[in-house]
mmCIF file with all atom_site columns, C-alpha atoms in Angstrom:
data_model
loop_
_atom_site.group_PDB
_atom_site.id
_atom_site.type_symbol
_atom_site.label_atom_id
_atom_site.label_alt_id
_atom_site.label_comp_id
_atom_site.label_asym_id
_atom_site.label_entity_id
_atom_site.label_seq_id
_atom_site.pdbx_PDB_ins_code
_atom_site.Cartn_x
_atom_site.Cartn_y
_atom_site.Cartn_z
_atom_site.occupancy
_atom_site.B_iso_or_equiv
_atom_site.pdbx_formal_charge
_atom_site.auth_seq_id
_atom_site.auth_comp_id
_atom_site.auth_asym_id
_atom_site.auth_atom_id
_atom_site.pdbx_PDB_model_num
ATOM 1   C CA . MET Y 1 1   ? 134.056 118.912 79.806  1.00 56.00 ? 1   MET Y CA 1
ATOM 2   C CA . SER Y 1 2   ? 130.900 118.841 81.946  1.00 65.00 ? 2   SER Y CA 1
ATOM 3   C CA . ARG Y 1 3   ? 130.901 118.476 85.721  1.00 64.00 ? 3   ARG Y CA 1
ATOM 4   C CA . LEU Y 1 4   ? 129.305 115.054 85.260  1.00 68.00 ? 4   LEU Y CA 1
ATOM 5   C CA . ALA Y 1 5   ? 132.152 113.927 82.989  1.00 74.00 ? 5   ALA Y CA 1
ATOM 6   C CA . ILE Y 1 6   ? 134.755 115.295 85.416  1.00 71.00 ? 6   ILE Y CA 1
ATOM 7   C CA . MET Y 1 7   ? 133.177 113.567 88.398  1.00 71.00 ? 7   MET Y CA 1
ATOM 8   C CA . LYS Y 1 8   ? 132.891 110.321 86.452  1.00 76.00 ? 8   LYS Y CA 1
ATOM 9   C CA . ALA Y 1 9   ? 136.569 110.533 85.510  1.00 79.00 ? 9   ALA Y CA 1
ATOM 10  C CA . ILE Y 1 10  ? 137.512 111.088 89.163  1.00 79.00 ? 10  ILE Y CA 1
ATOM 11  C CA . LEU Y 1 11  ? 135.153 108.647 90.839  1.00 78.00 ? 11  LEU Y CA 1
ATOM 12  C CA . GLY Y 1 12  ? 135.143 105.949 88.170  1.00 81.00 ? 12  GLY Y CA 1
ATOM 13  C CA . PRO Y 1 13  ? 138.603 104.478 88.875  1.00 86.00 ? 13  PRO Y CA 1
ATOM 14  C CA . VAL Y 1 14  ? 137.970 104.531 92.645  1.00 84.00 ? 14  VAL Y CA 1
ATOM 15  C CA . LEU Y 1 15  ? 134.611 102.789 92.360  1.00 84.00 ? 15  LEU Y CA 1
ATOM 16  C CA . ARG Y 1 16  ? 135.960 100.225 89.909  1.00 88.00 ? 16  ARG Y CA 1
ATOM 17  C CA . LEU Y 1 17  ? 138.821 99.453  92.266  1.00 90.00 ? 17  LEU Y CA 1
ATOM 18  C CA . MET Y 1 18  ? 136.504 99.076  95.263  1.00 89.00 ? 18  MET Y CA 1
ATOM 19  C CA . PHE Y 1 19  ? 133.661 97.139  93.664  1.00 91.00 ? 19  PHE Y CA 1
ATOM 20  C CA . ARG Y 1 20  ? 135.148 95.555  90.500  1.00 93.00 ? 20  ARG Y CA 1
ATOM 21  C CA . PRO Y 1 21  ? 131.782 95.739  88.719  1.00 93.00 ? 21  PRO Y CA 1
ATOM 22  C CA . ARG Y 1 22  ? 131.029 92.918  86.314  1.00 96.00 ? 22  ARG Y CA 1
ATOM 23  C CA . VAL Y 1 23  ? 128.971 94.516  83.543  1.00 96.00 ? 23  VAL Y CA 1
ATOM 24  C CA . GLU Y 1 24  ? 126.671 92.413  81.393  1.00 98.00 ? 24  GLU Y CA 1
ATOM 25  C CA . GLY Y 1 25  ? 124.553 93.500  78.433  1.00 98.00 ? 25  GLY Y CA 1
ATOM 26  C CA . VAL Y 1 26  ? 125.697 97.117  78.276  1.00 97.00 ? 26  VAL Y CA 1
ATOM 27  C CA . GLU Y 1 27  ? 125.420 96.881  74.488  1.00 97.00 ? 27  GLU Y CA 1
ATOM 28  C CA . ASN Y 1 28  ? 121.641 96.861  75.031  1.00 98.00 ? 28  ASN Y CA 1
ATOM 29  C CA . VAL Y 1 29  ? 121.746 100.549 76.018  1.00 98.00 ? 29  VAL Y CA 1
ATOM 30  C CA . PRO Y 1 30  ? 121.229 102.629 72.836  1.00 97.00 ? 30  PRO Y CA 1
ATOM 31  C CA . GLY Y 1 31  ? 124.141 104.890 72.005  1.00 96.00 ? 31  GLY Y CA 1
ATOM 32  C CA . THR Y 1 32  ? 121.949 107.845 71.106  1.00 96.00 ? 32  THR Y CA 1
ATOM 33  C CA . GLY Y 1 33  ? 118.476 109.187 71.780  1.00 97.00 ? 33  GLY Y CA 1
ATOM 34  C CA . PRO Y 1 34  ? 116.236 109.105 74.845  1.00 97.00 ? 34  PRO Y CA 1
ATOM 35  C CA . VAL Y 1 35  ? 116.462 106.010 77.035  1.00 98.00 ? 35  VAL Y CA 1
ATOM 36  C CA . ILE Y 1 36  ? 114.751 105.064 80.282  1.00 98.00 ? 36  ILE Y CA 1
ATOM 37  C CA . LEU Y 1 37  ? 116.831 102.836 82.546  1.00 98.00 ? 37  LEU Y CA 1
ATOM 38  C CA . ALA Y 1 38  ? 114.615 101.007 85.046  1.00 98.00 ? 38  ALA Y CA 1
ATOM 39  C CA . GLY Y 1 39  ? 116.095 98.812  87.748  1.00 97.00 ? 39  GLY Y CA 1
ATOM 40  C CA . ASN Y 1 40  ? 115.987 97.465  91.252  1.00 98.00 ? 40  ASN Y CA 1
ATOM 41  C CA . HIS Y 1 41  ? 117.225 99.505  94.188  1.00 95.00 ? 41  HIS Y CA 1
ATOM 42  C CA . LEU Y 1 42  ? 119.128 97.800  96.975  1.00 95.00 ? 42  LEU Y CA 1
ATOM 43  C CA . THR Y 1 43  ? 121.377 100.467 98.432  1.00 92.00 ? 43  THR Y CA 1
ATOM 44  C CA . PHE Y 1 44  ? 122.550 104.070 98.168  1.00 87.00 ? 44  PHE Y CA 1
ATOM 45  C CA . ILE Y 1 45  ? 125.589 103.325 96.009  1.00 89.00 ? 45  ILE Y CA 1
ATOM 46  C CA . ASP Y 1 46  ? 123.440 101.841 93.201  1.00 92.00 ? 46  ASP Y CA 1
ATOM 47  C CA . SER Y 1 47  ? 123.211 105.348 91.748  1.00 87.00 ? 47  SER Y CA 1
ATOM 48  C CA . MET Y 1 48  ? 126.981 105.713 91.815  1.00 86.00 ? 48  MET Y CA 1
ATOM 49  C CA . ILE Y 1 49  ? 128.018 102.332 90.431  1.00 91.00 ? 49  ILE Y CA 1
ATOM 50  C CA . MET Y 1 50  ? 125.542 101.901 87.569  1.00 92.00 ? 50  MET Y CA 1
ATOM 51  C CA . PRO Y 1 51  ? 126.405 105.196 85.773  1.00 89.00 ? 51  PRO Y CA 1
ATOM 52  C CA . ILE Y 1 52  ? 130.148 104.426 85.625  1.00 87.00 ? 52  ILE Y CA 1
ATOM 53  C CA . CYS Y 1 53  ? 129.284 101.344 83.577  1.00 91.00 ? 53  CYS Y CA 1
ATOM 54  C CA . LEU Y 1 54  ? 127.872 103.489 80.766  1.00 92.00 ? 54  LEU Y CA 1
ATOM 55  C CA . ASP Y 1 55  ? 129.541 105.525 78.053  1.00 89.00 ? 55  ASP Y CA 1
ATOM 56  C CA . ARG Y 1 56  ? 126.695 108.061 78.144  1.00 91.00 ? 56  ARG Y CA 1
ATOM 57  C CA . PRO Y 1 57  ? 125.714 110.287 81.093  1.00 89.00 ? 57  PRO Y CA 1
ATOM 58  C CA . ALA Y 1 58  ? 122.700 109.093 83.067  1.00 91.00 ? 58  ALA Y CA 1
ATOM 59  C CA . TYR Y 1 59  ? 120.491 111.393 85.121  1.00 91.00 ? 59  TYR Y CA 1
ATOM 60  C CA . PHE Y 1 60  ? 118.276 110.477 88.063  1.00 88.00 ? 60  PHE Y CA 1
ATOM 61  C CA . ILE Y 1 61  ? 115.953 112.049 90.623  1.00 82.00 ? 61  ILE Y CA 1
ATOM 62  C CA . GLY Y 1 62  ? 117.116 112.571 94.203  1.00 75.00 ? 62  GLY Y CA 1
ATOM 63  C CA . LYS Y 1 63  ? 115.684 114.140 97.343  1.00 69.00 ? 63  LYS Y CA 1
ATOM 64  C CA . ASP Y 1 64  ? 116.218 117.879 97.416  1.00 65.00 ? 64  ASP Y CA 1
ATOM 65  C CA . GLU Y 1 65  ? 117.336 117.600 101.045 1.00 62.00 ? 65  GLU Y CA 1
ATOM 66  C CA . TYR Y 1 66  ? 120.665 116.336 99.702  1.00 58.00 ? 66  TYR Y CA 1
ATOM 67  C CA . VAL Y 1 67  ? 121.404 119.786 98.277  1.00 59.00 ? 67  VAL Y CA 1
ATOM 68  C CA . LYS Y 1 68  ? 119.882 121.976 100.981 1.00 67.00 ? 68  LYS Y CA 1
ATOM 69  C CA . GLY Y 1 69  ? 122.561 121.566 103.640 1.00 66.00 ? 69  GLY Y CA 1
ATOM 70  C CA . LYS Y 1 70  ? 124.185 124.664 105.093 1.00 73.00 ? 70  LYS Y CA 1
ATOM 71  C CA . GLY Y 1 71  ? 127.822 125.614 105.447 1.00 76.00 ? 71  GLY Y CA 1
ATOM 72  C CA . VAL Y 1 72  ? 130.828 124.162 103.674 1.00 70.00 ? 72  VAL Y CA 1
ATOM 73  C CA . LYS Y 1 73  ? 129.637 120.572 104.119 1.00 64.00 ? 73  LYS Y CA 1
ATOM 74  C CA . GLY Y 1 74  ? 126.229 121.413 102.646 1.00 66.00 ? 74  GLY Y CA 1
ATOM 75  C CA . ARG Y 1 75  ? 127.739 123.140 99.627  1.00 71.00 ? 75  ARG Y CA 1
ATOM 76  C CA . LEU Y 1 76  ? 130.115 120.233 99.016  1.00 70.00 ? 76  LEU Y CA 1
ATOM 77  C CA . MET Y 1 77  ? 127.258 117.725 99.205  1.00 66.00 ? 77  MET Y CA 1
ATOM 78  C CA . ALA Y 1 78  ? 125.169 119.796 96.801  1.00 68.00 ? 78  ALA Y CA 1
ATOM 79  C CA . TRP Y 1 79  ? 128.072 120.031 94.358  1.00 70.00 ? 79  TRP Y CA 1
ATOM 80  C CA . PHE Y 1 80  ? 128.763 116.303 94.606  1.00 69.00 ? 80  PHE Y CA 1
ATOM 81  C CA . PHE Y 1 81  ? 125.209 115.073 94.112  1.00 69.00 ? 81  PHE Y CA 1
ATOM 82  C CA . THR Y 1 82  ? 124.442 117.377 91.191  1.00 69.00 ? 82  THR Y CA 1
ATOM 83  C CA . SER Y 1 83  ? 127.801 116.505 89.631  1.00 67.00 ? 83  SER Y CA 1
ATOM 84  C CA . VAL Y 1 84  ? 127.036 112.776 89.557  1.00 68.00 ? 84  VAL Y CA 1
ATOM 85  C CA . GLY Y 1 85  ? 123.803 113.351 87.638  1.00 73.00 ? 85  GLY Y CA 1
ATOM 86  C CA . MET Y 1 86  ? 121.260 113.818 90.420  1.00 73.00 ? 86  MET Y CA 1
ATOM 87  C CA . ILE Y 1 87  ? 118.444 116.278 89.789  1.00 77.00 ? 87  ILE Y CA 1
ATOM 88  C CA . PRO Y 1 88  ? 116.950 117.410 93.117  1.00 69.00 ? 88  PRO Y CA 1
ATOM 89  C CA . VAL Y 1 89  ? 113.165 117.286 93.455  1.00 74.00 ? 89  VAL Y CA 1
ATOM 90  C CA . ASP Y 1 90  ? 110.939 117.741 96.503  1.00 68.00 ? 90  ASP Y CA 1
ATOM 91  C CA . ARG Y 1 91  ? 109.392 114.290 96.578  1.00 60.00 ? 91  ARG Y CA 1
ATOM 92  C CA . ASP Y 1 92  ? 107.699 114.646 99.970  1.00 59.00 ? 92  ASP Y CA 1
ATOM 93  C CA . GLY Y 1 93  ? 105.136 117.262 98.973  1.00 53.00 ? 93  GLY Y CA 1
ATOM 94  C CA . GLY Y 1 94  ? 101.748 116.499 97.471  1.00 53.00 ? 94  GLY Y CA 1
ATOM 95  C CA . ARG Y 1 95  ? 103.063 117.294 93.984  1.00 61.00 ? 95  ARG Y CA 1
ATOM 96  C CA . GLY Y 1 96  ? 106.379 115.507 94.397  1.00 59.00 ? 96  GLY Y CA 1
ATOM 97  C CA . GLY Y 1 97  ? 105.420 112.674 92.066  1.00 73.00 ? 97  GLY Y CA 1
ATOM 98  C CA . VAL Y 1 98  ? 104.280 115.072 89.361  1.00 82.00 ? 98  VAL Y CA 1
ATOM 99  C CA . ALA Y 1 99  ? 107.513 117.094 89.645  1.00 81.00 ? 99  ALA Y CA 1
ATOM 100 C CA . ALA Y 1 100 ? 109.611 113.937 89.314  1.00 83.00 ? 100 ALA Y CA 1
ATOM 101 C CA . LEU Y 1 101 ? 107.581 112.793 86.301  1.00 88.00 ? 101 LEU Y CA 1
ATOM 102 C CA . MET Y 1 102 ? 107.894 116.137 84.535  1.00 89.00 ? 102 MET Y CA 1
ATOM 103 C CA . THR Y 1 103 ? 111.620 116.258 85.243  1.00 89.00 ? 103 THR Y CA 1
ATOM 104 C CA . GLY Y 1 104 ? 112.091 112.814 83.734  1.00 91.00 ? 104 GLY Y CA 1
ATOM 105 C CA . ARG Y 1 105 ? 110.044 113.812 80.709  1.00 94.00 ? 105 ARG Y CA 1
ATOM 106 C CA . ARG Y 1 106 ? 112.195 116.921 80.151  1.00 94.00 ? 106 ARG Y CA 1
ATOM 107 C CA . ILE Y 1 107 ? 115.407 114.889 80.289  1.00 94.00 ? 107 ILE Y CA 1
ATOM 108 C CA . LEU Y 1 108 ? 114.068 112.362 77.803  1.00 96.00 ? 108 LEU Y CA 1
ATOM 109 C CA . GLU Y 1 109 ? 112.799 115.032 75.436  1.00 96.00 ? 109 GLU Y CA 1
ATOM 110 C CA . GLU Y 1 110 ? 116.359 116.380 75.416  1.00 96.00 ? 110 GLU Y CA 1
ATOM 111 C CA . GLY Y 1 111 ? 117.488 112.986 74.091  1.00 97.00 ? 111 GLY Y CA 1
ATOM 112 C CA . LYS Y 1 112 ? 119.246 111.936 77.293  1.00 96.00 ? 112 LYS Y CA 1
ATOM 113 C CA . ILE Y 1 113 ? 119.239 108.892 79.581  1.00 96.00 ? 113 ILE Y CA 1
ATOM 114 C CA . PHE Y 1 114 ? 116.916 108.988 82.587  1.00 96.00 ? 114 PHE Y CA 1
ATOM 115 C CA . SER Y 1 115 ? 117.425 106.376 85.285  1.00 95.00 ? 115 SER Y CA 1
ATOM 116 C CA . ILE Y 1 116 ? 114.560 105.399 87.564  1.00 94.00 ? 116 ILE Y CA 1
ATOM 117 C CA . TYR Y 1 117 ? 113.852 102.901 90.324  1.00 94.00 ? 117 TYR Y CA 1
ATOM 118 C CA . PRO Y 1 118 ? 110.191 101.894 89.811  1.00 95.00 ? 118 PRO Y CA 1
ATOM 119 C CA . GLU Y 1 119 ? 109.966 100.574 93.391  1.00 95.00 ? 119 GLU Y CA 1
ATOM 120 C CA . GLY Y 1 120 ? 110.223 104.204 94.506  1.00 90.00 ? 120 GLY Y CA 1
ATOM 121 C CA . THR Y 1 121 ? 112.568 103.465 97.399  1.00 90.00 ? 121 THR Y CA 1
ATOM 122 C CA . ARG Y 1 122 ? 115.248 101.012 98.467  1.00 92.00 ? 122 ARG Y CA 1
ATOM 123 C CA . SER Y 1 123 ? 114.142 97.464  99.094  1.00 95.00 ? 123 SER Y CA 1
ATOM 124 C CA . PRO Y 1 124 ? 113.813 96.895  102.861 1.00 93.00 ? 124 PRO Y CA 1
ATOM 125 C CA . ASP Y 1 125 ? 114.877 93.259  102.698 1.00 94.00 ? 125 ASP Y CA 1
ATOM 126 C CA . GLY Y 1 126 ? 116.552 92.507  99.363  1.00 95.00 ? 126 GLY Y CA 1
ATOM 127 C CA . ARG Y 1 127 ? 113.367 91.379  97.618  1.00 97.00 ? 127 ARG Y CA 1
ATOM 128 C CA . LEU Y 1 128 ? 111.879 93.100  94.566  1.00 98.00 ? 128 LEU Y CA 1
ATOM 129 C CA . TYR Y 1 129 ? 108.705 95.058  95.242  1.00 98.00 ? 129 TYR Y CA 1
ATOM 130 C CA . ARG Y 1 130 ? 105.796 96.255  93.124  1.00 97.00 ? 130 ARG Y CA 1
ATOM 131 C CA . GLY Y 1 131 ? 106.660 99.009  90.657  1.00 97.00 ? 131 GLY Y CA 1
ATOM 132 C CA . ARG Y 1 132 ? 104.959 102.379 90.574  1.00 95.00 ? 132 ARG Y CA 1
ATOM 133 C CA . THR Y 1 133 ? 103.425 103.388 87.284  1.00 95.00 ? 133 THR Y CA 1
ATOM 134 C CA . GLY Y 1 134 ? 105.511 106.528 86.696  1.00 93.00 ? 134 GLY Y CA 1
ATOM 135 C CA . ILE Y 1 135 ? 107.813 104.405 84.549  1.00 95.00 ? 135 ILE Y CA 1
ATOM 136 C CA . ALA Y 1 136 ? 104.872 103.508 82.298  1.00 97.00 ? 136 ALA Y CA 1
ATOM 137 C CA . ARG Y 1 137 ? 103.731 107.115 82.032  1.00 95.00 ? 137 ARG Y CA 1
ATOM 138 C CA . LEU Y 1 138 ? 107.210 108.204 80.958  1.00 96.00 ? 138 LEU Y CA 1
ATOM 139 C CA . THR Y 1 139 ? 107.647 105.651 78.209  1.00 97.00 ? 139 THR Y CA 1
ATOM 140 C CA . LEU Y 1 140 ? 104.132 106.222 76.844  1.00 97.00 ? 140 LEU Y CA 1
ATOM 141 C CA . MET Y 1 141 ? 104.441 110.029 76.950  1.00 95.00 ? 141 MET Y CA 1
ATOM 142 C CA . THR Y 1 142 ? 107.860 110.181 75.303  1.00 96.00 ? 142 THR Y CA 1
ATOM 143 C CA . GLY Y 1 143 ? 108.145 106.988 73.251  1.00 96.00 ? 143 GLY Y CA 1
ATOM 144 C CA . ALA Y 1 144 ? 111.538 106.330 74.848  1.00 97.00 ? 144 ALA Y CA 1
ATOM 145 C CA . PRO Y 1 145 ? 112.512 102.651 75.106  1.00 98.00 ? 145 PRO Y CA 1
ATOM 146 C CA . VAL Y 1 146 ? 112.899 101.100 78.536  1.00 98.00 ? 146 VAL Y CA 1
ATOM 147 C CA . VAL Y 1 147 ? 116.121 99.229  79.251  1.00 98.00 ? 147 VAL Y CA 1
ATOM 148 C CA . PRO Y 1 148 ? 115.697 97.138  82.418  1.00 98.00 ? 148 PRO Y CA 1
ATOM 149 C CA . PHE Y 1 149 ? 118.734 96.621  84.616  1.00 98.00 ? 149 PHE Y CA 1
ATOM 150 C CA . ALA Y 1 150 ? 119.643 94.785  87.791  1.00 98.00 ? 150 ALA Y CA 1
ATOM 151 C CA . MET Y 1 151 ? 122.074 95.664  90.565  1.00 97.00 ? 151 MET Y CA 1
ATOM 152 C CA . ILE Y 1 152 ? 123.429 92.491  92.129  1.00 97.00 ? 152 ILE Y CA 1
ATOM 153 C CA . GLY Y 1 153 ? 125.558 92.396  95.263  1.00 95.00 ? 153 GLY Y CA 1
ATOM 154 C CA . THR Y 1 154 ? 125.437 96.070  96.217  1.00 95.00 ? 154 THR Y CA 1
ATOM 155 C CA . ASP Y 1 155 ? 123.479 95.157  99.353  1.00 93.00 ? 155 ASP Y CA 1
ATOM 156 C CA . LYS Y 1 156 ? 126.421 92.974  100.393 1.00 93.00 ? 156 LYS Y CA 1
ATOM 157 C CA . VAL Y 1 157 ? 129.000 95.764  100.115 1.00 92.00 ? 157 VAL Y CA 1
ATOM 158 C CA . GLN Y 1 158 ? 126.708 98.301  101.786 1.00 91.00 ? 158 GLN Y CA 1
ATOM 159 C CA . PRO Y 1 159 ? 124.432 96.360  104.170 1.00 88.00 ? 159 PRO Y CA 1
ATOM 160 C CA . GLY Y 1 160 ? 121.418 98.293  105.369 1.00 79.00 ? 160 GLY Y CA 1
ATOM 161 C CA . GLY Y 1 161 ? 121.551 100.629 102.398 1.00 72.00 ? 161 GLY Y CA 1
ATOM 162 C CA . SER Y 1 162 ? 123.637 103.345 104.031 1.00 73.00 ? 162 SER Y CA 1
ATOM 163 C CA . GLY Y 1 163 ? 126.901 103.919 105.849 1.00 79.00 ? 163 GLY Y CA 1
ATOM 164 C CA . ILE Y 1 164 ? 130.395 103.419 104.505 1.00 84.00 ? 164 ILE Y CA 1
ATOM 165 C CA . PRO Y 1 165 ? 130.508 100.634 101.875 1.00 88.00 ? 165 PRO Y CA 1
ATOM 166 C CA . ARG Y 1 166 ? 133.160 97.949  101.999 1.00 91.00 ? 166 ARG Y CA 1
ATOM 167 C CA . PRO Y 1 167 ? 135.111 96.571  99.036  1.00 92.00 ? 167 PRO Y CA 1
ATOM 168 C CA . GLY Y 1 168 ? 133.502 93.703  97.146  1.00 93.00 ? 168 GLY Y CA 1
ATOM 169 C CA . ARG Y 1 169 ? 132.381 92.456  93.747  1.00 95.00 ? 169 ARG Y CA 1
ATOM 170 C CA . VAL Y 1 170 ? 129.089 93.620  92.250  1.00 96.00 ? 170 VAL Y CA 1
ATOM 171 C CA . THR Y 1 171 ? 127.291 92.921  88.990  1.00 97.00 ? 171 THR Y CA 1
ATOM 172 C CA . VAL Y 1 172 ? 125.346 95.338  86.800  1.00 97.00 ? 172 VAL Y CA 1
ATOM 173 C CA . ARG Y 1 173 ? 123.174 93.523  84.267  1.00 98.00 ? 173 ARG Y CA 1
ATOM 174 C CA . PHE Y 1 174 ? 121.285 95.277  81.446  1.00 98.00 ? 174 PHE Y CA 1
ATOM 175 C CA . GLY Y 1 175 ? 118.417 93.636  79.589  1.00 98.00 ? 175 GLY Y CA 1
ATOM 176 C CA . GLU Y 1 176 ? 117.167 94.179  76.057  1.00 98.00 ? 176 GLU Y CA 1
ATOM 177 C CA . PRO Y 1 177 ? 115.239 97.388  75.275  1.00 98.00 ? 177 PRO Y CA 1
ATOM 178 C CA . MET Y 1 178 ? 111.483 97.231  75.717  1.00 98.00 ? 178 MET Y CA 1
ATOM 179 C CA . GLU Y 1 179 ? 109.151 99.407  73.669  1.00 96.00 ? 179 GLU Y CA 1
ATOM 180 C CA . PHE Y 1 180 ? 105.435 99.960  74.155  1.00 97.00 ? 180 PHE Y CA 1
ATOM 181 C CA . SER Y 1 181 ? 104.333 101.800 71.009  1.00 94.00 ? 181 SER Y CA 1
ATOM 182 C CA . ARG Y 1 182 ? 101.291 99.512  70.826  1.00 94.00 ? 182 ARG Y CA 1
ATOM 183 C CA . TYR Y 1 183 ? 99.891  101.563 73.723  1.00 95.00 ? 183 TYR Y CA 1
ATOM 184 C CA . ASP Y 1 184 ? 100.355 104.987 72.099  1.00 92.00 ? 184 ASP Y CA 1
ATOM 185 C CA . GLY Y 1 185 ? 97.827  107.522 73.399  1.00 90.00 ? 185 GLY Y CA 1
ATOM 186 C CA . MET Y 1 186 ? 96.883  105.348 76.390  1.00 94.00 ? 186 MET Y CA 1
ATOM 187 C CA . ASP Y 1 187 ? 99.064  106.981 79.048  1.00 91.00 ? 187 ASP Y CA 1
ATOM 188 C CA . ARG Y 1 188 ? 95.967  107.773 81.150  1.00 92.00 ? 188 ARG Y CA 1
ATOM 189 C CA . ASP Y 1 189 ? 94.565  104.236 81.139  1.00 96.00 ? 189 ASP Y CA 1
ATOM 190 C CA . ARG Y 1 190 ? 95.373  102.801 84.567  1.00 96.00 ? 190 ARG Y CA 1
ATOM 191 C CA . TYR Y 1 191 ? 95.105  99.217  83.368  1.00 97.00 ? 191 TYR Y CA 1
ATOM 192 C CA . VAL Y 1 192 ? 97.604  99.857  80.590  1.00 97.00 ? 192 VAL Y CA 1
ATOM 193 C CA . LEU Y 1 193 ? 99.924  101.678 83.007  1.00 97.00 ? 193 LEU Y CA 1
ATOM 194 C CA . ARG Y 1 194 ? 99.851  98.738  85.396  1.00 97.00 ? 194 ARG Y CA 1
ATOM 195 C CA . ALA Y 1 195 ? 100.413 96.211  82.595  1.00 97.00 ? 195 ALA Y CA 1
ATOM 196 C CA . VAL Y 1 196 ? 103.419 98.120  81.256  1.00 98.00 ? 196 VAL Y CA 1
ATOM 197 C CA . THR Y 1 197 ? 104.897 98.563  84.727  1.00 98.00 ? 197 THR Y CA 1
ATOM 198 C CA . ASP Y 1 198 ? 104.431 94.909  85.622  1.00 98.00 ? 198 ASP Y CA 1
ATOM 199 C CA . SER Y 1 199 ? 106.084 93.765  82.402  1.00 98.00 ? 199 SER Y CA 1
ATOM 200 C CA . VAL Y 1 200 ? 109.121 95.930  83.164  1.00 98.00 ? 200 VAL Y CA 1
ATOM 201 C CA . MET Y 1 201 ? 109.312 94.630  86.737  1.00 98.00 ? 201 MET Y CA 1
ATOM 202 C CA . ALA Y 1 202 ? 109.057 91.043  85.494  1.00 98.00 ? 202 ALA Y CA 1
ATOM 203 C CA . GLU Y 1 203 ? 112.141 91.633  83.370  1.00 98.00 ? 203 GLU Y CA 1
ATOM 204 C CA . VAL Y 1 204 ? 113.988 93.273  86.277  1.00 98.00 ? 204 VAL Y CA 1
ATOM 205 C CA . MET Y 1 205 ? 113.124 90.227  88.378  1.00 98.00 ? 205 MET Y CA 1
ATOM 206 C CA . ARG Y 1 206 ? 114.473 87.896  85.687  1.00 98.00 ? 206 ARG Y CA 1
ATOM 207 C CA . LEU Y 1 207 ? 117.719 89.857  85.481  1.00 98.00 ? 207 LEU Y CA 1
ATOM 208 C CA . SER Y 1 208 ? 118.224 90.175  89.241  1.00 98.00 ? 208 SER Y CA 1
ATOM 209 C CA . GLY Y 1 209 ? 116.991 86.767  90.389  1.00 97.00 ? 209 GLY Y CA 1
ATOM 210 C CA . GLN Y 1 210 ? 115.168 88.428  93.280  1.00 97.00 ? 210 GLN Y CA 1
ATOM 211 C CA . GLU Y 1 211 ? 112.026 87.133  94.910  1.00 97.00 ? 211 GLU Y CA 1
ATOM 212 C CA . TYR Y 1 212 ? 109.066 89.306  93.882  1.00 97.00 ? 212 TYR Y CA 1
ATOM 213 C CA . VAL Y 1 213 ? 106.591 90.777  96.365  1.00 96.00 ? 213 VAL Y CA 1
ATOM 214 C CA . ASP Y 1 214 ? 103.312 92.162  94.969  1.00 94.00 ? 214 ASP Y CA 1
ATOM 215 C CA . MET Y 1 215 ? 103.306 95.031  97.454  1.00 95.00 ? 215 MET Y CA 1
ATOM 216 C CA . TYR Y 1 216 ? 104.759 98.527  97.488  1.00 95.00 ? 216 TYR Y CA 1
ATOM 217 C CA . ALA Y 1 217 ? 108.076 98.767  99.327  1.00 94.00 ? 217 ALA Y CA 1
ATOM 218 C CA . THR Y 1 218 ? 106.857 101.827 101.234 1.00 91.00 ? 218 THR Y CA 1
ATOM 219 C CA . LYS Y 1 219 ? 103.989 99.775  102.643 1.00 91.00 ? 219 LYS Y CA 1
ATOM 220 C CA . ALA Y 1 220 ? 106.399 97.032  103.676 1.00 90.00 ? 220 ALA Y CA 1
ATOM 221 C CA . LYS Y 1 221 ? 108.556 99.572  105.501 1.00 89.00 ? 221 LYS Y CA 1
ATOM 222 C CA . GLU Y 1 222 ? 105.525 101.025 107.301 1.00 88.00 ? 222 GLU Y CA 1
ATOM 223 C CA . ALA Y 1 223 ? 104.418 97.561  108.389 1.00 84.00 ? 223 ALA Y CA 1
ATOM 224 C CA . ALA Y 1 224 ? 107.877 96.598  109.708 1.00 71.00 ? 224 ALA Y CA 1
#
């Protein structure tokens, strides 16, 4: 049994007890083959709750600072984050975006599930922000379908996006798979990349019920 399966078996019952996730549309996630899960990002525990709702392991990108801590605490944090499916990448450097993209591509080419938050960061105010086009590049490079999903209520159990969460009910809603084979060979066309990304974000907005803001979340945080 893999570390991911062990951690899921340990954490799953605890998280289900605390957050009683209502799962909708999980049958839309293909049982085999590469899949891109693309959803909104409200709080830190999104990446812990969503994966326990799936039968298959899901992998995601995380900041490498989570695994670089020193001492016993640092080693425990590194073990925990990598065990729940996080793949550490230096996202702050000039090539951080490229590294994340290539990592996602490798996971998909191995026939696995790759989970991504197209907003690139947690929403600063609960609204849904403009998606970055990495999601479009991945689906066009690999041919993997995109399954949009929405986290609902996680910002209520963990206000502010960090700190110790409190018990409460959350919903995880999966939409129908989206495929973009009509754009094969156009993964360098910026207009196509934007169109694909916007169509995915429109579906995430429909699933989540969030207000949409045509602005990058990072810009909103800088302006706050």
